[in-house]
Short mmCIF file of C-alpha atoms in Angstrom, two decimals:
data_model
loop_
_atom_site.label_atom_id
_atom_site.label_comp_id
_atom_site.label_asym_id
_atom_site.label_seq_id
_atom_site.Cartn_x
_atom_site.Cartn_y
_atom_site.Cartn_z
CA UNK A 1367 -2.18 121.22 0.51
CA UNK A 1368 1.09 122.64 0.89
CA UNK A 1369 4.17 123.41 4.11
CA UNK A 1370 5.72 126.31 2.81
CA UNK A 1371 6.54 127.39 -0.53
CA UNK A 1372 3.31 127.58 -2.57
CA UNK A 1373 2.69 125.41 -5.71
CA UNK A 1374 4.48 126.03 -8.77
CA UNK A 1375 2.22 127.52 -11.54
CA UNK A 1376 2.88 125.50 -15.56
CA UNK A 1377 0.70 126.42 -18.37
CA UNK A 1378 -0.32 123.48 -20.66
CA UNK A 1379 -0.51 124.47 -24.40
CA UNK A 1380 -2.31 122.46 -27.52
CA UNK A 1381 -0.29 119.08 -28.64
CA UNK A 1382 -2.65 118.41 -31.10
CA UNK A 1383 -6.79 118.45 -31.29
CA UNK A 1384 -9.10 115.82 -32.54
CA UNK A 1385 -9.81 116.84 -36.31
CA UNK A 1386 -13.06 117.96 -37.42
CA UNK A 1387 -13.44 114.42 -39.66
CA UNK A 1388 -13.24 112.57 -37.00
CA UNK A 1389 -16.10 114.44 -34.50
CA UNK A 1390 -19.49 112.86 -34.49
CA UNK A 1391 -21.42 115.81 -34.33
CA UNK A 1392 -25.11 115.99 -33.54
CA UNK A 1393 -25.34 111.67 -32.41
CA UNK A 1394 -26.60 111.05 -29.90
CA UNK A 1395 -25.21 107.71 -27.55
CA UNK A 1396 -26.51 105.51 -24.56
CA UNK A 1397 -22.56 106.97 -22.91
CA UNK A 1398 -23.50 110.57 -23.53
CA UNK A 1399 -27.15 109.95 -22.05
CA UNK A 1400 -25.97 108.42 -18.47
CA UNK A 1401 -22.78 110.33 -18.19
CA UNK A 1402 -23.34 113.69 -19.68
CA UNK A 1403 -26.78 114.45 -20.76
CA UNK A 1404 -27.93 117.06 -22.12
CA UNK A 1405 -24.54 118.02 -23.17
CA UNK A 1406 -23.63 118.43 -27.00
CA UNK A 1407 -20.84 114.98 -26.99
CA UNK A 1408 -18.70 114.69 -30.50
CA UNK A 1409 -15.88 113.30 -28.68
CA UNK A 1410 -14.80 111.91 -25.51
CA UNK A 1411 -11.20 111.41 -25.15
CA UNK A 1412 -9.37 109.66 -22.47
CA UNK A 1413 -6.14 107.04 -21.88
CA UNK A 1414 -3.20 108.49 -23.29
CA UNK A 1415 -0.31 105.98 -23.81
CA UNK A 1416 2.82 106.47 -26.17
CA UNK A 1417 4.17 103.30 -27.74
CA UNK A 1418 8.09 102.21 -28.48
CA UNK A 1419 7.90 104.64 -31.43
CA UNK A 1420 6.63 108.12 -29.71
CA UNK A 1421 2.99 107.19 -31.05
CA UNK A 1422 0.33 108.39 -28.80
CA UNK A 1423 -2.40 106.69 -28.41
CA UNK A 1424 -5.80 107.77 -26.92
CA UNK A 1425 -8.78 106.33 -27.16
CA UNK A 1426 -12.76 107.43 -27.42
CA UNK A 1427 -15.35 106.66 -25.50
CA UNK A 1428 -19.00 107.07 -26.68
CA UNK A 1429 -18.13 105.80 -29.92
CA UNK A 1430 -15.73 103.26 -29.31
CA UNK A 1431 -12.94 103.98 -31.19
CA UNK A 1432 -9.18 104.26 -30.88
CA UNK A 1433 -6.64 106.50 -32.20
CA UNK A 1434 -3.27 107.25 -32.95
CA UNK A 1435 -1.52 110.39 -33.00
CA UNK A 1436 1.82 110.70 -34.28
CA UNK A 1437 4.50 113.07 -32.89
CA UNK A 1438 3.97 115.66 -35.19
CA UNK A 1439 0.00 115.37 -33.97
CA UNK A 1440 -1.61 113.64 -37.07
CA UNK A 1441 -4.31 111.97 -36.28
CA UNK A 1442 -4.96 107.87 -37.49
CA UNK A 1443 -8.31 106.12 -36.45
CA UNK A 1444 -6.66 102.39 -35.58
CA UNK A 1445 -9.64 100.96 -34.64
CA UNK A 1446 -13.48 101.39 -33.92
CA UNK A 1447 -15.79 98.79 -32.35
CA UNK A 1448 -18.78 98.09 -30.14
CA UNK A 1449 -17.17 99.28 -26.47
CA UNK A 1450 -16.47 102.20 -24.53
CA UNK A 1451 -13.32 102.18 -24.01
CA UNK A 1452 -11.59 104.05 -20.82
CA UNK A 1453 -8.24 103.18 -19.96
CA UNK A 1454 -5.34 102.52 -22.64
CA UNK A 1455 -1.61 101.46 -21.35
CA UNK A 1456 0.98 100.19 -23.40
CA UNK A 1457 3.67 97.11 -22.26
CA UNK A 1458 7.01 96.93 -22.55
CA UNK A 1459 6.61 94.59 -25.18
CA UNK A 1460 3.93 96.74 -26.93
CA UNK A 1461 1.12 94.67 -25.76
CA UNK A 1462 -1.98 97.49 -25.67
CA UNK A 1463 -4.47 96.95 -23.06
CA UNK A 1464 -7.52 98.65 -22.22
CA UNK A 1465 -10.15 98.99 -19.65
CA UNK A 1466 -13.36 98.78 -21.68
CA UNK A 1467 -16.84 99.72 -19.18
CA UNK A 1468 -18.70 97.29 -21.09
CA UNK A 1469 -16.07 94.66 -21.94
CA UNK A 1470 -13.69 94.41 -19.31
CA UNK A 1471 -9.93 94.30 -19.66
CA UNK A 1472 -9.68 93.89 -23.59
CA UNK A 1473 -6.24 93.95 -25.67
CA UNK A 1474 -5.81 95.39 -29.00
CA UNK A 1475 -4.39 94.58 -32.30
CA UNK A 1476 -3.13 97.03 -33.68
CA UNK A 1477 -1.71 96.25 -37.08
CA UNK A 1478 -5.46 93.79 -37.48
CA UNK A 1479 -7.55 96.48 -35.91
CA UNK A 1480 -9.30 94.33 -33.66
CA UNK A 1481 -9.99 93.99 -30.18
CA UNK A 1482 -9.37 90.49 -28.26
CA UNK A 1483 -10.91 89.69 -25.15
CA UNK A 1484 -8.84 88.96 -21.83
CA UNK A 1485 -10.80 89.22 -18.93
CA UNK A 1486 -14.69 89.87 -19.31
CA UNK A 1487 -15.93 88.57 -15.81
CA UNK A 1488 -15.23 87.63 -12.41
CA UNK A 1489 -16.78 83.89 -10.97
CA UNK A 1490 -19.49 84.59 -13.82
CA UNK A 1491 -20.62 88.16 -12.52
CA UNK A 1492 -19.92 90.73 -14.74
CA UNK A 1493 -17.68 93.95 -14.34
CA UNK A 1494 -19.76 97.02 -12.81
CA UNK A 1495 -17.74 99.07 -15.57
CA UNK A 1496 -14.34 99.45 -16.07
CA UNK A 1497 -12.36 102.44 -16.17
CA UNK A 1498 -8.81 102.76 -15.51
CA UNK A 1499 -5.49 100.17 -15.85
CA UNK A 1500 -2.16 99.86 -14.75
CA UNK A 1501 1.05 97.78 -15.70
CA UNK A 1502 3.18 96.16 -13.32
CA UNK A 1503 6.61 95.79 -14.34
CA UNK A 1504 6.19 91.56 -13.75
CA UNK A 1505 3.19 91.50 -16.51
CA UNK A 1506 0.49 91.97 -13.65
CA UNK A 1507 -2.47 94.38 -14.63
CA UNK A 1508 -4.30 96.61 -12.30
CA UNK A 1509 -7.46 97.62 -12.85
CA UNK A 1510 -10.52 99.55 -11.58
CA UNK A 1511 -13.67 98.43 -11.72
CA UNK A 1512 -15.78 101.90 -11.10
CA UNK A 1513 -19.18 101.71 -12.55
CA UNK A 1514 -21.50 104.93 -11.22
CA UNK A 1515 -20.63 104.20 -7.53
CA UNK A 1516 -19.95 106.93 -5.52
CA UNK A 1517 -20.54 108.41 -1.65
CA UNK A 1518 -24.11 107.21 -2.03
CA UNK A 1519 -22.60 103.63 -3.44
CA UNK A 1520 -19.22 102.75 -2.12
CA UNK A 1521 -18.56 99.31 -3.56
CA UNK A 1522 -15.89 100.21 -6.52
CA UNK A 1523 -13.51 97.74 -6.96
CA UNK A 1524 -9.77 97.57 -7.40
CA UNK A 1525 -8.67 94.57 -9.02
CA UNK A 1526 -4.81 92.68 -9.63
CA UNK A 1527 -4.68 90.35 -12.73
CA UNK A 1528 -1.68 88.07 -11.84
CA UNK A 1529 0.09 86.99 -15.45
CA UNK A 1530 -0.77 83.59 -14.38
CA UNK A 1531 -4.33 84.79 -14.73
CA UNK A 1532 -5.39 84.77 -10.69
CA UNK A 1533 -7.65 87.65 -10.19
CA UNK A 1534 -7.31 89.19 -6.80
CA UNK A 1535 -9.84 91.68 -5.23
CA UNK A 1536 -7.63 94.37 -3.29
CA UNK A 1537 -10.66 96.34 -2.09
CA UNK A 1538 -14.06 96.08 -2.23
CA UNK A 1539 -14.93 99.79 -0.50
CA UNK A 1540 -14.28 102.38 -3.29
CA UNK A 1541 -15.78 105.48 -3.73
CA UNK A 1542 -15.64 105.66 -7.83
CA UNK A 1543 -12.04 103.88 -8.39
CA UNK A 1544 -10.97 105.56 -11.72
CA UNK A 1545 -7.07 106.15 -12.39
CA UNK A 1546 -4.51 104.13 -10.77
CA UNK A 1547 -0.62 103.86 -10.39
CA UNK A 1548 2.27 102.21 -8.61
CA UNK A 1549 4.90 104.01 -6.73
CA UNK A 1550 8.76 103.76 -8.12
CA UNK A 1551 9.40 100.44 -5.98
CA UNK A 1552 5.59 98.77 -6.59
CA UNK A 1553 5.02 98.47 -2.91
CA UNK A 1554 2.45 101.23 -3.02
CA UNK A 1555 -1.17 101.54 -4.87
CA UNK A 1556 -1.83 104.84 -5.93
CA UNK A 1557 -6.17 104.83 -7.21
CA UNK A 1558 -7.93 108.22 -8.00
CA UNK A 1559 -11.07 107.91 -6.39
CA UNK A 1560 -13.38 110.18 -8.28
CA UNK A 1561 -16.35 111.11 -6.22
CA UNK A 1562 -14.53 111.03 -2.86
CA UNK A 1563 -12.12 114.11 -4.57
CA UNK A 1564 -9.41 112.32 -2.96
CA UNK A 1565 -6.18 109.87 -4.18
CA UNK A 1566 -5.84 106.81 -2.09
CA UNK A 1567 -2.88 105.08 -0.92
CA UNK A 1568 -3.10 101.63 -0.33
CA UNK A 1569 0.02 99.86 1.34
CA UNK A 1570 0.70 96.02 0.08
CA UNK A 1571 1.65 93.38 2.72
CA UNK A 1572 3.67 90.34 2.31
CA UNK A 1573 1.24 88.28 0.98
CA UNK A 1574 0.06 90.94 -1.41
CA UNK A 1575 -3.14 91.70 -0.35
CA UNK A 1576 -3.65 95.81 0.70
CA UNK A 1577 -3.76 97.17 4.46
CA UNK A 1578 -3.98 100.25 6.02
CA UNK A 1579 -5.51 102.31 3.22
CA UNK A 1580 -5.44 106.12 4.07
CA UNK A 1581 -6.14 109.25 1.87
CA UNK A 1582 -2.91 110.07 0.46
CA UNK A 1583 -4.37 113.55 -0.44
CA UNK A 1584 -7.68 115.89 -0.87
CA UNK A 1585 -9.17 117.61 -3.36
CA UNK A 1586 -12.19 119.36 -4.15
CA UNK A 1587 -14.95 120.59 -6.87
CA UNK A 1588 -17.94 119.13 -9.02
CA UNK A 1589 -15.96 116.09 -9.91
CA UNK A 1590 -12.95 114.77 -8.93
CA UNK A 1591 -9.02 112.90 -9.58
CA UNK A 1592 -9.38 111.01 -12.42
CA UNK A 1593 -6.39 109.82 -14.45
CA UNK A 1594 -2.53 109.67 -12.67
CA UNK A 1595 0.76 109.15 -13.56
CA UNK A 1596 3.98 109.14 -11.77
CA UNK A 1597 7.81 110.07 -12.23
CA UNK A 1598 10.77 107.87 -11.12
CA UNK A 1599 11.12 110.43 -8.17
CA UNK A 1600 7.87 109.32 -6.98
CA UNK A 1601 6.05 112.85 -7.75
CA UNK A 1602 2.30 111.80 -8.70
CA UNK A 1603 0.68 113.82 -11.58
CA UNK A 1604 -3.06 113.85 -10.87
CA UNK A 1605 -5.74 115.17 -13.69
CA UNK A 1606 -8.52 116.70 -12.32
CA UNK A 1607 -11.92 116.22 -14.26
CA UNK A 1608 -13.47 119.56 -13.35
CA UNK A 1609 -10.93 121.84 -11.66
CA UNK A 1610 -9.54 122.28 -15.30
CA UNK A 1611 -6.07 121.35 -14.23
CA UNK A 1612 -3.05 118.29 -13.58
CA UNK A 1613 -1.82 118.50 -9.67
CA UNK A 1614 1.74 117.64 -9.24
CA UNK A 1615 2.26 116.11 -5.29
CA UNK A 1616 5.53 115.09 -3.71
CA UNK A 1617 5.86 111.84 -1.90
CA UNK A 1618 4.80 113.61 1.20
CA UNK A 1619 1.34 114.33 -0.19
CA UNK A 1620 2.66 118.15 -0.35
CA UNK A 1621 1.15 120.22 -3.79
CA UNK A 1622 4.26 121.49 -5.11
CA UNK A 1623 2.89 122.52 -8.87
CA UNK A 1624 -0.34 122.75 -10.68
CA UNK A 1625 -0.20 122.59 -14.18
CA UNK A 1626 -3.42 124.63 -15.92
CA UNK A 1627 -5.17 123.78 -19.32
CA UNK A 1628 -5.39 125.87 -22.05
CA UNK A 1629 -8.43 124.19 -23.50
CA UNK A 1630 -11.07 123.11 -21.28
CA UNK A 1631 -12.54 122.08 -17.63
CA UNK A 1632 -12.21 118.48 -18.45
CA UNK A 1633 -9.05 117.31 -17.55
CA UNK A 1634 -9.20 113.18 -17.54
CA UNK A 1635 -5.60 111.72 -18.32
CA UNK A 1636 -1.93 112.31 -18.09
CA UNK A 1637 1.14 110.20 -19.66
CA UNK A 1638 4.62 111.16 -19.27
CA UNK A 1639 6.48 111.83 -22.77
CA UNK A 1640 9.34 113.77 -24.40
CA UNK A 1641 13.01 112.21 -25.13
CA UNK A 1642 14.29 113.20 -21.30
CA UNK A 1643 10.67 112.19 -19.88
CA UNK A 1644 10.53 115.85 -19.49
CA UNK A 1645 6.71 116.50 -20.89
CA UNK A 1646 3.87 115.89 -19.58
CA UNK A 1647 0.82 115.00 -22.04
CA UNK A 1648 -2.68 115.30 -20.71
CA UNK A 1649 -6.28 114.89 -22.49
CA UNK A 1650 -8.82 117.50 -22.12
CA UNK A 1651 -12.04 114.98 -22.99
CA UNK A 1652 -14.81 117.11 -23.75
CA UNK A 1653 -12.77 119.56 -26.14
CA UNK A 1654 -11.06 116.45 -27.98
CA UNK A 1655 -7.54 118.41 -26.91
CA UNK A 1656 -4.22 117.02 -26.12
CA UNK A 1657 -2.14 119.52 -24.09
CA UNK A 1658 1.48 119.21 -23.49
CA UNK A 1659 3.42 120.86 -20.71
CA UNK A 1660 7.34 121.62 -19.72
CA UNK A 1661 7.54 119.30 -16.56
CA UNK A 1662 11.59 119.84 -16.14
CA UNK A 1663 10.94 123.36 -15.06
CA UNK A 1664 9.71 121.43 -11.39
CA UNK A 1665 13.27 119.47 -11.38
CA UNK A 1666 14.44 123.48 -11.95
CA UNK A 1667 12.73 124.73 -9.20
CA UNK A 1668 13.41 121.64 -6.98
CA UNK A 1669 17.12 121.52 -7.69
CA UNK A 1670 17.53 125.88 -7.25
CA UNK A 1671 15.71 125.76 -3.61
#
């Protein structure tokens, strides 16, 4: 995973924790059942997005709910409805979308506290479950459509909402699609695909559609990539759902850092934060932790070798 100088080792530390008014201990939900059964589930924390103001927001998934987290960590409950929400991203015009498994793409009003619907089908089939979103700088929205596929079941789906509303299927093929980014220059997919421990790279043509798709890198462990972010130098930030830590890869597909939590296993999502973009937040899910970690110590390293 890497040439010659190993990967750079960057302790996360706690941002801020779910509070305990907010946990749901001891209920039981139809999520927890299919997805972690068995397991005690008060929380389930996943797409971190900050907003114009340094808000974060994160949302919940067995119990449907969204929250806000100021910068000094307070928690705020915006919103809490019948969903699982997944995915959370935030536009440039503060438009909050989110990747809901049993709604589809869904947007939410904040200030109202409601959740409007935007794209719940495709030609009258519904969405095997989505997970994961992604904002094009033009107003087009990426999305995976993930469901439980897997080795045993690979037809995930990665989707392009056009902002004139075309829907485009870019693959058809995917081994548990989950988190998803575009490179610097938005010629390059970047999708997570969970249960294949490996990040794909999928190349757009002319005409937009997606050719030569290739592993872009390889992972391994019980589960898999799951959330991803990525710098303006084109270094992708990949949380690892089991491994207990973020993976930091050049544009090579070199490791050059690993960034470890200091709360749990579970590491599901990553957004980039801080005044200089210099911090790198990332949600432990089954704790109900956000970590934080010093990400300008890789420019450091980068710039001193």
């Amino acid at each position: 995973m890497y040439l010659d100088t190993p990967p750079r080792l960057i302790q996360a530390e706690v941002f801020s924790a779910m509070p305990d008014q907010f946990r749901r201990k001891g209920v039981n939900t139809e999520w927890a059942d299919a997805n972690r059964p068995g397991q005690p589930t008060d929380c389930f924390i996943e797409g971190p997005s900050f907003d114009a103001d340094g808000n974060l927001y994160i949302v919940d998934i067995p119990f449907g709910r969204i929250f806000r987290i100021a910068p000094g960590g307070q928690w705020s409950l915006v919103v809490e409805y019948e969903g699982w929400p997944n995915g959370l991203k935030i536009s440039r015009d503060g438009r909050i979308f989110v990747a809901d498994y049993r709604r589809g793409i869904v947007e939410l009003d904040a200030r109202a506290g409601r959740m409007m619907p935007v794209l719940a089908s495709r030609n009258s089939e519904s969405f095997k479950g989505c997970n994961d979103l992604h904002l094009a700088s033009n107003g087009d929205i990426y999305f995976t459509d993930q469901g439980q596929t897997g080795l045993h079941d690979p037809t995930g789906r990665v989707y392009r909402l056009a902002k004139s509303g075309r829907l485009d299927c870019l693959i058809d093929t995917g081994i548990s699609p989950n988190g998803l980014v575009l490179d610097p220059a938005e010629a390059v997919l970047f999708v997570a695909m969970t249960r294949d421990n490996a990040v794909w790279r999928m190349p757009f043509m002319k005409d937009g559609s997606v050719s030569k798709v290739g592993r872009f890198c390889s992972m391994f462990g019980p589960s898999g990539p799951d959330g991803m972010t990525m710098d303006k130098a084109g270094r992708l930030f990949v949380a690892h759902a089991s491994l207990g830590h973020v993976f930091v890869f050049a544009p090579n597909g070199e490791l050059i850092a690993r960034i470890k939590s200091c709360a749990g296993q579970s590491c599901t999502n990553v957004a980039i934060g801080g005044n200089n973009s210099d911090r790198l937040y990332i949600t432990e899910s089954v704790t109900g932790t956000v970590m934080v970690a010093d990400i300008s110590v890789i420019n450091s390293s980068l710039r001193g070798a």
